Coordinates of C-alpha atoms in Angstrom, one line a residue:
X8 CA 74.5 44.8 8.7
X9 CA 72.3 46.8 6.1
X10 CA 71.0 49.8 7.4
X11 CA 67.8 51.2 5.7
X12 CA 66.2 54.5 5.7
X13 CA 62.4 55.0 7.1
X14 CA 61.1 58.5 6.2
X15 CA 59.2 60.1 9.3
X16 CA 55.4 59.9 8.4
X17 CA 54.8 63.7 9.5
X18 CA 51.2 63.7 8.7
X19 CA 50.4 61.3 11.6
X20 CA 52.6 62.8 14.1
X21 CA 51.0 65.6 13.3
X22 CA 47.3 63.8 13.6
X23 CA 48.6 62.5 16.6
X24 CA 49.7 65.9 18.1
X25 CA 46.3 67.6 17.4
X26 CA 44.6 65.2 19.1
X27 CA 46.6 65.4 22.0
X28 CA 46.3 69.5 22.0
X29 CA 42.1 68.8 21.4
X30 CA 42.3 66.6 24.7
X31 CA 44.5 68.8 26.4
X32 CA 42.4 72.5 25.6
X33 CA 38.7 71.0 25.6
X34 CA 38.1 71.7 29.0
X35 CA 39.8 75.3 29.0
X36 CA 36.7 76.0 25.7
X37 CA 34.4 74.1 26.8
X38 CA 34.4 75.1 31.1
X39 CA 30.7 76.1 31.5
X40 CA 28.2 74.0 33.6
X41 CA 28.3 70.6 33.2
X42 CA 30.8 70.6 30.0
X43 CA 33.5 68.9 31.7
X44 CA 30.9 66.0 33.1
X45 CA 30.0 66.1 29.2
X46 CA 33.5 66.1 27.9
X47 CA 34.0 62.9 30.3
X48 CA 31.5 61.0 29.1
X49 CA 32.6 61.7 25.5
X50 CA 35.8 60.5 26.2
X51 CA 34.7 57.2 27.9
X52 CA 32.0 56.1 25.1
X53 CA 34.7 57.0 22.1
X54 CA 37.1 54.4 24.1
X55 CA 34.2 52.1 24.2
X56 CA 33.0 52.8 20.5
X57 CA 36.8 52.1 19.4
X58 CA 36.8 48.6 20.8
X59 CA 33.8 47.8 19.4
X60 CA 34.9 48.6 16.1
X61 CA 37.8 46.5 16.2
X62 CA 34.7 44.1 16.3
X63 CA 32.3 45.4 13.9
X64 CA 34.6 47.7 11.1
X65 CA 37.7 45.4 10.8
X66 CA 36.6 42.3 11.6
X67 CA 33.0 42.3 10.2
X68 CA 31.8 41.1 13.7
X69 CA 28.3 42.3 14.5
X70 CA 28.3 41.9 18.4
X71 CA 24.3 42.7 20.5
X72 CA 26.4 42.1 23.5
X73 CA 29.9 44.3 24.1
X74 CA 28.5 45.8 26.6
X75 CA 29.4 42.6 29.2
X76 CA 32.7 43.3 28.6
X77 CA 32.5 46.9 29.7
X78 CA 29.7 46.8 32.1
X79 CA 31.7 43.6 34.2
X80 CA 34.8 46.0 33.7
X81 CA 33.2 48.6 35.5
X82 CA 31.6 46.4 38.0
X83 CA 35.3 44.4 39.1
X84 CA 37.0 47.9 39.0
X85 CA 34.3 49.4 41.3
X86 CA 34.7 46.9 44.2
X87 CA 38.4 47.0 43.9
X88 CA 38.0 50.8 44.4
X89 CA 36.1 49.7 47.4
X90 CA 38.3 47.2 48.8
X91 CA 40.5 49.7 50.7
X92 CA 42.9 47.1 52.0
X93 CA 43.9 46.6 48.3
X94 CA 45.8 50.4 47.8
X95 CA 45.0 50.1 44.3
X96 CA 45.6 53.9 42.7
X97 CA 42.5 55.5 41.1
X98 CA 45.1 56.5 37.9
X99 CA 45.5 52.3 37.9
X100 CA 41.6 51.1 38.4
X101 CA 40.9 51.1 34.2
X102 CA 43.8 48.4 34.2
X103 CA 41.7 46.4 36.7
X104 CA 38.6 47.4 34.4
X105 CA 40.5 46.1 31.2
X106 CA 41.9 43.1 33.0
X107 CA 38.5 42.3 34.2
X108 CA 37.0 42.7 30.4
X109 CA 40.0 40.5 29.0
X110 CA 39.1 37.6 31.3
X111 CA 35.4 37.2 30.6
X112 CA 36.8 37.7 27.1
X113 CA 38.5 35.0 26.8
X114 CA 35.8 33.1 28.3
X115 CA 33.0 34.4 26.5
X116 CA 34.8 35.0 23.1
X117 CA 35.7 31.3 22.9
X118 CA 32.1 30.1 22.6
X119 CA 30.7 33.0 21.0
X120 CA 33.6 33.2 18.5
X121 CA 33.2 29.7 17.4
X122 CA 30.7 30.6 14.6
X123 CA 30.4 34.1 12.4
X124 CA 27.9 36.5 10.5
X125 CA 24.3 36.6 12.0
X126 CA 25.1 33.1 14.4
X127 CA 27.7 34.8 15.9
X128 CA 25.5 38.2 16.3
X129 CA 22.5 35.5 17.7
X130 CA 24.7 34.2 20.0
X131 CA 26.4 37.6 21.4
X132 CA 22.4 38.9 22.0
X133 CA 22.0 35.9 24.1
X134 CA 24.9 36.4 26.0
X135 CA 24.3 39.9 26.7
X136 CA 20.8 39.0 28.2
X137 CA 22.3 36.4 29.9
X138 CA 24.4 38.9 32.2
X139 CA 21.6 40.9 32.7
X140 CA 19.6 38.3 34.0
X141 CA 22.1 37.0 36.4
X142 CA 23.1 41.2 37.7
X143 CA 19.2 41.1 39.0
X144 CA 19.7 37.3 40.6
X145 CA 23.3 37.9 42.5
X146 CA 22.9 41.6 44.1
X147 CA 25.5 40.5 46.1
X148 CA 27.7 41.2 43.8
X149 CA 26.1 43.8 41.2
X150 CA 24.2 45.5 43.9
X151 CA 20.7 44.5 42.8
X152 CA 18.7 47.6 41.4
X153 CA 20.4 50.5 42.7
X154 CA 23.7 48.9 41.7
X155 CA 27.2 49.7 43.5
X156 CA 28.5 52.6 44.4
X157 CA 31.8 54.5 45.5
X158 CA 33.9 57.2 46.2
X159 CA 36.5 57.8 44.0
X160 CA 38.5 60.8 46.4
X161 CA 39.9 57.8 48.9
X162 CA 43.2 57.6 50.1
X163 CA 46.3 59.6 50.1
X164 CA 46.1 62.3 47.6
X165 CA 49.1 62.1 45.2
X166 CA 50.6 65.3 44.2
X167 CA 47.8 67.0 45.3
X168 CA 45.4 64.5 42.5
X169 CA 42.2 63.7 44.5
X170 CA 40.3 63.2 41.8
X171 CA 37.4 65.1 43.6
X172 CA 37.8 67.5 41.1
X173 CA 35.9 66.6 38.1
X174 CA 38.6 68.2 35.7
X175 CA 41.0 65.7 37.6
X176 CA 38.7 63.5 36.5
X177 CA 38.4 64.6 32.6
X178 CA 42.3 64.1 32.2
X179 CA 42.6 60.6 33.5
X180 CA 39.9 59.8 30.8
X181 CA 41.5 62.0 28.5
X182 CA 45.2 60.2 29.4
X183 CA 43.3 56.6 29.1
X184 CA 41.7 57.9 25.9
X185 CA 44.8 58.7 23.9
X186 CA 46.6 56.0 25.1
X187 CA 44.0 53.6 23.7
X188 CA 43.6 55.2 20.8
X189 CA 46.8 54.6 19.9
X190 CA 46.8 51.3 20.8
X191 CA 44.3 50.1 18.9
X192 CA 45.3 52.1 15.9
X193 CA 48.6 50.3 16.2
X194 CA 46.7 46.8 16.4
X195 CA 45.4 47.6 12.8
X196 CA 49.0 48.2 11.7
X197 CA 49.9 44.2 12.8
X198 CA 50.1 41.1 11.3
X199 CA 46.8 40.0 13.4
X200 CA 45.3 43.5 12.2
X201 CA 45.7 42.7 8.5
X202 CA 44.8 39.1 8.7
X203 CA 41.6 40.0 10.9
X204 CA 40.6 42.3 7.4
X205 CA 41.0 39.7 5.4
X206 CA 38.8 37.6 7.5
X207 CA 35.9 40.3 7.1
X208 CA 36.3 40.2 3.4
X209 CA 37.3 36.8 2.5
X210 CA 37.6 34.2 5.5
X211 CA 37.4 30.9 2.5
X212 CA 40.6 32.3 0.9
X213 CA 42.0 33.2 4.5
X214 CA 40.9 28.8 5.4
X215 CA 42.6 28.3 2.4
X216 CA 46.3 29.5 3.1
X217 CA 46.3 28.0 6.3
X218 CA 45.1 30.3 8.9
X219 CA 42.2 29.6 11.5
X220 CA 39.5 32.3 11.0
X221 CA 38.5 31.4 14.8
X222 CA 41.5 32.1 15.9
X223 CA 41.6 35.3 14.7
X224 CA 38.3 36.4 15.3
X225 CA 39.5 35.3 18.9
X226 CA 42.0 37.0 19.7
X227 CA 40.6 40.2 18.4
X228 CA 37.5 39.7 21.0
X229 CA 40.1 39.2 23.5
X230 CA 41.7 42.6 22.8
X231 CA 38.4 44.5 22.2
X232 CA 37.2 43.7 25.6
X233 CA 40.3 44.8 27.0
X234 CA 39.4 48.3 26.2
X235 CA 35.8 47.9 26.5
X236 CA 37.0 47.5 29.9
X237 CA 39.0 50.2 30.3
X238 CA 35.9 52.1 28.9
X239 CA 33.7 50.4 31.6
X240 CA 36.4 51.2 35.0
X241 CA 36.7 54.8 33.8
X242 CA 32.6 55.1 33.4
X243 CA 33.0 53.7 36.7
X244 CA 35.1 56.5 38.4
X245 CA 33.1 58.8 36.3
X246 CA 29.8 58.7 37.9
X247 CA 30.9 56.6 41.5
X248 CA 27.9 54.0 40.1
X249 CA 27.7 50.8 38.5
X250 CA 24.1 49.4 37.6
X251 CA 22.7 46.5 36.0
X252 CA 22.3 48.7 32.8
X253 CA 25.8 48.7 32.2
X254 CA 25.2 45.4 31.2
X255 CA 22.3 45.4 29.3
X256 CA 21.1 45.1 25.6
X257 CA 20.4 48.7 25.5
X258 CA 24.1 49.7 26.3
X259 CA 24.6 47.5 23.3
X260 CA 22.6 48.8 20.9
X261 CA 23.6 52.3 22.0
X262 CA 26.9 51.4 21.2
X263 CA 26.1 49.9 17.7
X264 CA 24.2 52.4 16.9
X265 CA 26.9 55.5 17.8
X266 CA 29.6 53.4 16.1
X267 CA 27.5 53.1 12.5
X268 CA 26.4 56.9 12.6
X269 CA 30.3 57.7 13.3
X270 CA 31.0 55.0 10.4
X271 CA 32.5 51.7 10.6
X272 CA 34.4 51.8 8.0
X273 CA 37.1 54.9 9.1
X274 CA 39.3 54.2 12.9
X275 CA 38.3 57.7 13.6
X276 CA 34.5 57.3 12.8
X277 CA 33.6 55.8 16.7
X278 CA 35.4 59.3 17.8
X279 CA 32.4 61.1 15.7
X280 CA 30.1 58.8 16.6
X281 CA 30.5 59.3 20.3
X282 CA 30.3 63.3 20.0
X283 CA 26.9 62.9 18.2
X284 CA 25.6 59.8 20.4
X285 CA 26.2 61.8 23.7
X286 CA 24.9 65.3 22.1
X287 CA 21.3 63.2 21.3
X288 CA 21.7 60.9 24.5
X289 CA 23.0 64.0 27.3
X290 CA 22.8 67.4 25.6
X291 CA 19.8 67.3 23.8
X292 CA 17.8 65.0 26.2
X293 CA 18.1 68.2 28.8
X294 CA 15.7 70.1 26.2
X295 CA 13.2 68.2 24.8
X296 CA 11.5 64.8 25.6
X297 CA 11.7 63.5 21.7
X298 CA 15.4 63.3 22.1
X299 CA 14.9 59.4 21.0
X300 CA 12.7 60.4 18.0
X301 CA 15.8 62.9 16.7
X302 CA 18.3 60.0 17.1
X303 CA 16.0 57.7 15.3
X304 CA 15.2 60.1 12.4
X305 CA 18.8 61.1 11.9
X306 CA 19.9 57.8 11.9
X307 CA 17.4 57.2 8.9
X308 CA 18.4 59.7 7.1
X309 CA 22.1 59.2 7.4
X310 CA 21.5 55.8 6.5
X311 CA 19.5 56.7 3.6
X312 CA 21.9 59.7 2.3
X313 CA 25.5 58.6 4.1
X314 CA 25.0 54.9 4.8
X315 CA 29.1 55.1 5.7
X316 CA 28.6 57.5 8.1
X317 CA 29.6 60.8 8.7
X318 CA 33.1 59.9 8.2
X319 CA 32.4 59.1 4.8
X320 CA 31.1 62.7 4.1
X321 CA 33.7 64.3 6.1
X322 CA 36.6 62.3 3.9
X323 CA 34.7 62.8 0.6
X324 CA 34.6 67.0 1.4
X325 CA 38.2 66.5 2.4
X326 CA 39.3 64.9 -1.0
X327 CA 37.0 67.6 -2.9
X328 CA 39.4 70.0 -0.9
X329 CA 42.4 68.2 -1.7
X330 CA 42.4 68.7 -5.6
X331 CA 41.2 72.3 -5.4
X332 CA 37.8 71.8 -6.5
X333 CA 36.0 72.5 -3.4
X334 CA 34.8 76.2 -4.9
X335 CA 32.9 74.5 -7.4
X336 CA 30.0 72.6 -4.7
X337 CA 30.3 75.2 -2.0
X338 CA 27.1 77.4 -3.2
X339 CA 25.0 74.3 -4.0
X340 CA 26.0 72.9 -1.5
X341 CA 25.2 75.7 0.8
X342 CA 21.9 76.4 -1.0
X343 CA 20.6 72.6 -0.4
X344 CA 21.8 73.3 3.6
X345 CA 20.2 76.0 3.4
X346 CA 16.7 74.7 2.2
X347 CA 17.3 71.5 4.4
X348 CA 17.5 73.5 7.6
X349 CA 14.5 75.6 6.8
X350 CA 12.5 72.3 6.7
X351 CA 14.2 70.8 10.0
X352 CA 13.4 73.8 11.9
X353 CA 9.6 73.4 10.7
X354 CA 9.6 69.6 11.7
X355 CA 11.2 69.9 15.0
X356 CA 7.8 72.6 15.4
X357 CA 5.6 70.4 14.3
X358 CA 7.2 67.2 16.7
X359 CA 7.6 69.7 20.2
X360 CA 4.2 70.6 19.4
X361 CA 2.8 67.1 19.1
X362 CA 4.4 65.9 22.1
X363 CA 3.5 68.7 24.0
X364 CA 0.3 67.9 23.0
X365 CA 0.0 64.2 24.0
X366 CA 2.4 63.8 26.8
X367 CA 2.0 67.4 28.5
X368 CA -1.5 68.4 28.0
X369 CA -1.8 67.8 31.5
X370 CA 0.3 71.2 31.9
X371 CA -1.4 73.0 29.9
X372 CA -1.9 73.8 26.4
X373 CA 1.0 76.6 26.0
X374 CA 4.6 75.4 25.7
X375 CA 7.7 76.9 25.2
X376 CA 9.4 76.7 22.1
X377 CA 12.4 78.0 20.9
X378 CA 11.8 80.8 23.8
X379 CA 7.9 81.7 22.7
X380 CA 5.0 80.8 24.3
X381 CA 2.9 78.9 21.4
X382 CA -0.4 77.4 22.4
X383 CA -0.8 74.0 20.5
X384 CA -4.4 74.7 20.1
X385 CA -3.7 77.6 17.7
X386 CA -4.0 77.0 14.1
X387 CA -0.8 79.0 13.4
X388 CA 2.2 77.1 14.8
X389 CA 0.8 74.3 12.8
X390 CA 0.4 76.2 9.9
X391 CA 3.5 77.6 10.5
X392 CA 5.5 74.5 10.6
X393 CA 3.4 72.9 7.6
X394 CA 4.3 76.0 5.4
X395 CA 8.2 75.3 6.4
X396 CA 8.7 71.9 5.3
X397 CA 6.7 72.5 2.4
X398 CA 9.1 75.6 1.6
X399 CA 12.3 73.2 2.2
X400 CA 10.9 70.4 0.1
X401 CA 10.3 73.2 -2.8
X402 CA 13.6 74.4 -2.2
X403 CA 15.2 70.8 -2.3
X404 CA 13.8 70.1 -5.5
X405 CA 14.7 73.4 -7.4
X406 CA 18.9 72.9 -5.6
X407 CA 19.2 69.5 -5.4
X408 CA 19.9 68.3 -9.1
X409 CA 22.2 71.4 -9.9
X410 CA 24.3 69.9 -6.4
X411 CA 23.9 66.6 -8.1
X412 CA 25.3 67.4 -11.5
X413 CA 28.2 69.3 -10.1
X414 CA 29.0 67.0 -7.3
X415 CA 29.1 64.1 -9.7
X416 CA 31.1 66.0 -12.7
X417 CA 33.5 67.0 -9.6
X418 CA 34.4 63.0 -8.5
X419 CA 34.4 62.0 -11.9
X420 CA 37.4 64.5 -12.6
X421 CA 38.4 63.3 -9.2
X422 CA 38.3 59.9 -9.9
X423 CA 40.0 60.3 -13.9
X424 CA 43.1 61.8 -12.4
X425 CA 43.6 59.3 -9.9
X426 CA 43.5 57.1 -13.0
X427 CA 45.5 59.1 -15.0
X428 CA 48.0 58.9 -11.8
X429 CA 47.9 62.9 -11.1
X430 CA 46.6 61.9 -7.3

């Protein structure tokens, strides 16, 4: 017998580690108001945005509908919380949530799977508003409108875990969340992992060794609704409700849309994506009623400017880093931050301003912004917010081509001593 020698890959237990610590100190940074409520959510929609980018960035499977999986998750893992003759521990209920979500996927997955690109995307949409349709006609079971609710503190606390707590709470999604996380980051390391990439990229040459593509894409479903599940139960404990909108379209464009600004293309993207998704969706939402009109704008613009997502930018800065050149592009690249900001703050004026003064005129003329009364009927804020955004597009134009130039003479160095094998 041949033994063989496997360096340790130190860089991802090291990853790995840091990511436990994050999960582990969050709550002890971040312990003010309703952080931890916050912090639990996060942790629910990056499980979710994980398993749907097993879908969308390896397999090239654009789904309208993965919220079925999550949403019937949460809805079988809800009534098994309320079926107290069961004795089913709260630590336990996401298993029932990702058993539930594995089931329907193997149903679902086997029709919907059948075909690929936009059909398969057609089909998912239908689906999706399928199961919303049928949570409003059987409220037996998805409680109608007002959905089903719960009580997660029930039963026999176990070493002194209630889970009335809501940090209790936070570190049974934070457990569920690293332990997905490295589950499905060990899925892309598999033979089914690999061959589902080359599905994405080339499913003729894939038909053409001998593999079914269907398959494949199959299986995948079948393991992305697992966690989706999981995703759905813990949502479920979260907030002691389950509604018809877990279900829905909406929660499945939500979804698509956190997962593309994260970026499809990186595993860890989904983890950004969630952060910003719930910061527009929960954070911001609590200050202003444009919330949706942010989301939407800065999801053009990183489309337009970082159409892979912020993990794209993050991993290109990183590389900069990597061969020492990051001291040429910080000043330009703090000038053009600088000048962008500057017209940011004078569009967010000018949008509180017109929404205060169609939607809240009824209150009043005078809002609050930014902590000073401004009256929307005054010529200055307008002015002043005109005069910003034409500053920051003056500014953009005089910084922008110097960032240019040296950002492109940096990665073309970059890229010549890759060549040149210096990397």
């Amino acid at each position: 017998m041949m033994l063989t020698f496997k360096p340790v890959n130190l860089a991802r237990w090291l990853v790995w580690t840091c990511f436990a610590l994050i999960l582990l100190v969050a709550p002890m940074i971040f312990a003010k108001g309703a952080s931890l409520s916050i912090l639990s959510q996060i942790g629910t929609i990056m499980i979710f945005g994980l398993s749907y980018n097993m879908l969308l960035g390896q397999g090239g499977m654009l789904s309208f509908g993965h919220a079925v999986y999550s949403g019937l998750g949460a809805f079988f893992a809800i009534h098994t919380m309320n079926q107290t003759g069961l004795h089913v521990p709260t630590t336990l209920i996401p298993l029932v949530g990702g058993m539930a979500g594995m089931a329907f996927g193997v149903l679902f997955g086997y029709v919907t799977t059948k075909k690929s690109g936009t059909t398969f995307a057609m089909i998912t949409l239908g689906l999706v508003e399928l199961v919303f349709a049928s949570s409003l006609m059987f409220p037996g079971f998805f409680g109608g409108e007002g959905g089903v609710t719960t009580n997660r503190v029930s039963g026999q606390a176990f070493m002194g875990v209630t889970y009335g707590p809501q940090i209790q709470v936070y570190y049974l999604i934070a457990l569920w969340l690293f332990i997905s996380t490295i589950a499905m980051f060990a899925f892309t390391q598999t033979p089914l992992g690999r061959m589902l990439n080359a599905v994405r990229d080339n499913p003729e040459r894939v038909e053409f060794i001998g593999y079914d593509t269907q398959w494949v894409r199959y299986l995948t479903l079948i393991l992305s609704a697992f966690f989706a599940g999981i995703s759905g139960a813990l949502s479920a404990i979260n907030f002691e409700i389950v509604t018809a909108e877990n279900v829905s379209a909406i929660r499945s464009g939500a979804i698509l849309l956190f997962v593309f600004i994260g970026g499809i293309g990186f595993f860890f993207g989904p983890l950004l994506g969630a952060i910003v998704g719930i910061f527009f969706s929960v954070m911001l939402s609590d200050f202003t009623a444009a919330w949706q009109l942010y989301l939407g704008l800065f999801f053009v613009a990183l489309v337009r400017f970082a159409p892979a997502g912020l993990s794209s930018l993050l991993m290109l800065l990183l590389r900069v880093a990597k061969f020492g050149k990051f001291g040429r592009i910080w000043k330009p690249l703090l000038a053009v931050s600088a000048v962008t900001l500057v017209g940011l703050f004078g569009l967010v004026i000018a949008i509180e301003l017109l929404y205060h003064m169609t939607l809240g005129s009824a209150n009043g003329s005078v809002t609050k912004l930014f902590g000073v009364q401004v009256d929307t009927r005054s010529a200055l804020p307008w002015l002043m917010a005109a005069a910003l955004m034409a500053l920051s597009w003056f500014g953009y134009r005089q910084t922008q081509p110097a960032y240019g130039a040296v950002w492109n003479d940096v990665n073309a160095e970059i890229v010549a001593k890759i060549k040149g094998g210096g990397a």
